[in-house]
PDB file of C-alpha atoms in Angstrom:
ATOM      1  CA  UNK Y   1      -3.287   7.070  -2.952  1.00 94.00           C
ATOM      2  CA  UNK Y   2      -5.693   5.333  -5.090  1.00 98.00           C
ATOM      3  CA  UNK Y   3      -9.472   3.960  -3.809  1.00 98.00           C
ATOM      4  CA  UNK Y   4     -10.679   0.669  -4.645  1.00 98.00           C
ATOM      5  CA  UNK Y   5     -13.635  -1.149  -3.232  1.00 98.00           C
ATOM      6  CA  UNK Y   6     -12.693  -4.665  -2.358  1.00 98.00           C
ATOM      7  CA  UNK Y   7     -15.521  -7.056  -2.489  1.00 98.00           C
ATOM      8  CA  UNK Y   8     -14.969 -10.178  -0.089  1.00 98.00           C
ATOM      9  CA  UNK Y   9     -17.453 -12.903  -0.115  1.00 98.00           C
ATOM     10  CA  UNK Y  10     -18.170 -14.043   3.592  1.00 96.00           C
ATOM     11  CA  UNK Y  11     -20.902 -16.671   4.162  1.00 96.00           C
ATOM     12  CA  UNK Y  12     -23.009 -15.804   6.942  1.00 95.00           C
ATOM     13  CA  UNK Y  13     -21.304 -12.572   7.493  1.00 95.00           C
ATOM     14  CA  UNK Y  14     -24.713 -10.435   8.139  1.00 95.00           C
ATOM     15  CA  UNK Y  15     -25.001 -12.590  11.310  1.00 96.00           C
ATOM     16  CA  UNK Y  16     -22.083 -12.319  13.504  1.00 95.00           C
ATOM     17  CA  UNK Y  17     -22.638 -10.301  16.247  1.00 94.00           C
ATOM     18  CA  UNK Y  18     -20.761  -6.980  17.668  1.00 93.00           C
ATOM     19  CA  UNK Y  19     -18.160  -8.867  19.336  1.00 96.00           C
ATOM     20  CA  UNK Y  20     -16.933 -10.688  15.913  1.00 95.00           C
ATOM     21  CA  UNK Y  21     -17.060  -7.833  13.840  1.00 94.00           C
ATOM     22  CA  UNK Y  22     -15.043  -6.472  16.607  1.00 96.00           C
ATOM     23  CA  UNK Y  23     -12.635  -8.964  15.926  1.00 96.00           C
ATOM     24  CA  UNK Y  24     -12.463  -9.110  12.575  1.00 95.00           C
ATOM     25  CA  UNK Y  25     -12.144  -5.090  12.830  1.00 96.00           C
ATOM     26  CA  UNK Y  26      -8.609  -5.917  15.238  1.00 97.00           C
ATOM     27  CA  UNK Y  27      -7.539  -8.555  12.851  1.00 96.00           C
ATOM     28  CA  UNK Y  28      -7.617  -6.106   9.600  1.00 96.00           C
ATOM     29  CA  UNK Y  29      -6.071  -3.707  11.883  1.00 97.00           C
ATOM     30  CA  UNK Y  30      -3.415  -6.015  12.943  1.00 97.00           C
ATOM     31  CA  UNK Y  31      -2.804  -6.923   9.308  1.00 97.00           C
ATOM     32  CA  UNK Y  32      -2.596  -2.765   8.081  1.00 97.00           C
ATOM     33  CA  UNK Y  33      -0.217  -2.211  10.756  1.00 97.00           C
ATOM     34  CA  UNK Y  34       2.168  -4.737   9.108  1.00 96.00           C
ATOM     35  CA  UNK Y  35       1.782  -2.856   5.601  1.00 97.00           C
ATOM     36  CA  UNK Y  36       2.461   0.483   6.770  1.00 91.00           C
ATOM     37  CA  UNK Y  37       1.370   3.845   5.647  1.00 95.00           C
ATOM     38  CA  UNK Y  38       0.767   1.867   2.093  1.00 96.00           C
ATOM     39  CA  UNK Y  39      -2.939   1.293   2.760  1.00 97.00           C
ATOM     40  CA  UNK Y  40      -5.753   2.844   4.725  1.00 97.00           C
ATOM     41  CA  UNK Y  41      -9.176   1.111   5.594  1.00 97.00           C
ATOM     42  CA  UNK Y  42     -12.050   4.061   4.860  1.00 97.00           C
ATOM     43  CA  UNK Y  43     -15.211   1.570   6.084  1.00 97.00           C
ATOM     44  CA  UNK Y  44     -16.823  -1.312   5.196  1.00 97.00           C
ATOM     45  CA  UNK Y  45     -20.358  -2.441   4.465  1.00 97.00           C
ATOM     46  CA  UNK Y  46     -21.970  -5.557   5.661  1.00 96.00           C
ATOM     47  CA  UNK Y  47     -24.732  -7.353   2.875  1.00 97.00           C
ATOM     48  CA  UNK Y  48     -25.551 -11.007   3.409  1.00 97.00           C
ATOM     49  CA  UNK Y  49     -22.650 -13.013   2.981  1.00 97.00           C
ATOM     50  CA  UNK Y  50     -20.772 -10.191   1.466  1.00 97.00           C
ATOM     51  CA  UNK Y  51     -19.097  -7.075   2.461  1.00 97.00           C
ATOM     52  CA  UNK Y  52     -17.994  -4.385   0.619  1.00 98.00           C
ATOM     53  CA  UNK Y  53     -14.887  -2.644   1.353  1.00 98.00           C
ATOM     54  CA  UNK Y  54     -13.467   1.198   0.790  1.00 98.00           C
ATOM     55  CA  UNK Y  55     -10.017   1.436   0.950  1.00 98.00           C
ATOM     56  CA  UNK Y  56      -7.004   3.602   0.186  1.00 98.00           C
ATOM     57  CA  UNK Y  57      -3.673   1.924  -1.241  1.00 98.00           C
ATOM     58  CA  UNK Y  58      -0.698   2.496  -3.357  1.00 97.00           C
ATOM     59  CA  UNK Y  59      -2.344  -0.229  -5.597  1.00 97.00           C
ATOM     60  CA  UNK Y  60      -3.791  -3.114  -6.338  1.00 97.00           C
ATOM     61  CA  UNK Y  61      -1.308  -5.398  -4.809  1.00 97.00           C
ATOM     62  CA  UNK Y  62      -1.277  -3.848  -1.517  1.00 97.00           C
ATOM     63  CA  UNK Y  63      -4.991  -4.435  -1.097  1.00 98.00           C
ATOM     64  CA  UNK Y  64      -3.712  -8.184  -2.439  1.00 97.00           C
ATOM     65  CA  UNK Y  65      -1.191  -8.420   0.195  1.00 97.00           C
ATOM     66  CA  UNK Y  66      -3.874  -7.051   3.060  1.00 97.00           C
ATOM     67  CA  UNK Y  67      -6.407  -9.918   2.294  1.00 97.00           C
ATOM     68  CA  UNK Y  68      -3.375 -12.517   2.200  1.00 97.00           C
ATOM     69  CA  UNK Y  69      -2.302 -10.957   5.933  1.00 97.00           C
ATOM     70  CA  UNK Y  70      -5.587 -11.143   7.645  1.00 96.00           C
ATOM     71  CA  UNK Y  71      -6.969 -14.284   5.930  1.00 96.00           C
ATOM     72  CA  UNK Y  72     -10.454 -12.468   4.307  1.00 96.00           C
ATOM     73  CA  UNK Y  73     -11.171 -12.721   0.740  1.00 97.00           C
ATOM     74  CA  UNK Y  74     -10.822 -10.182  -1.880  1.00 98.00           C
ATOM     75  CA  UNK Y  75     -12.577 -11.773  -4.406  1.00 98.00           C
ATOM     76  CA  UNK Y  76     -12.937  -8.431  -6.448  1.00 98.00           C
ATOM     77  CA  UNK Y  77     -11.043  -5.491  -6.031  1.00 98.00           C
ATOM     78  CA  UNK Y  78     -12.214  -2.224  -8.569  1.00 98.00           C
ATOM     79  CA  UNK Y  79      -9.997   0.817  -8.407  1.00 98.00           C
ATOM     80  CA  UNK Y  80     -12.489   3.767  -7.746  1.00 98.00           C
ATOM     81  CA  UNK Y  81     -12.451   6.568 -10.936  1.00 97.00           C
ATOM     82  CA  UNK Y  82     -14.642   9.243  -9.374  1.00 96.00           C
ATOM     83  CA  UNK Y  83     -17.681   9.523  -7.086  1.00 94.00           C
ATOM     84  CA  UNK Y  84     -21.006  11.031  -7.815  1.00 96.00           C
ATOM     85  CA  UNK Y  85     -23.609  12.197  -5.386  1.00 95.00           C
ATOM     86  CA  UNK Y  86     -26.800  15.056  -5.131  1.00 96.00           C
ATOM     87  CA  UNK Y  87     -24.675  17.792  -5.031  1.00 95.00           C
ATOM     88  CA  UNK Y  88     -23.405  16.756  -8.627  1.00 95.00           C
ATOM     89  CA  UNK Y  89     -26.323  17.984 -10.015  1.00 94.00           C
ATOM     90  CA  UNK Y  90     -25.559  21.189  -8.825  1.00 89.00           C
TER      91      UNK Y  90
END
């Protein structure tokens, strides 16, 4: 499977508390059950009004079809090439 991060533009998301994210966690969940071993959630990271989202999918449209399922944006999905980190350098 591919990776793309998937960023989703969410006013006020950096405020709800652990109860909402808990719900928006069971509504994502809901939604990937419905797609099947097609897509994976990795993790997600919460900026204000913004997160940004790691997944793994068969492609583009599958991420498309996860956002349309549990009603959060995708405003911009980029298909991940590679990954750097320290231990690049050796």
């Amino acid at each position: 499977m591919k990776k793309y991060l998937i960023e989703r533009e969410i006013p006020g998301v950096h405020q709800l508390d652990g109860e909402a994210l808990k719900g928006a966690a069971a509504t994502s969940n809901a939604a990937l059950a419905q797609l099947g071993p097609k897509v994976q959630w990795v993790q997600s990271f919460v900026t204000p009004d913004k997160t940004f989202c790691l997944y793994l999918a068969e492609n583009e449209d599958v991420v498309r079809e996860h956002a349309k399922l549990s009603g959060f944006p995708a405003n911009k999905i980029t298909e991940i090439s590679g990954v750097i980190d320290p231990t690049t350098a050796g």
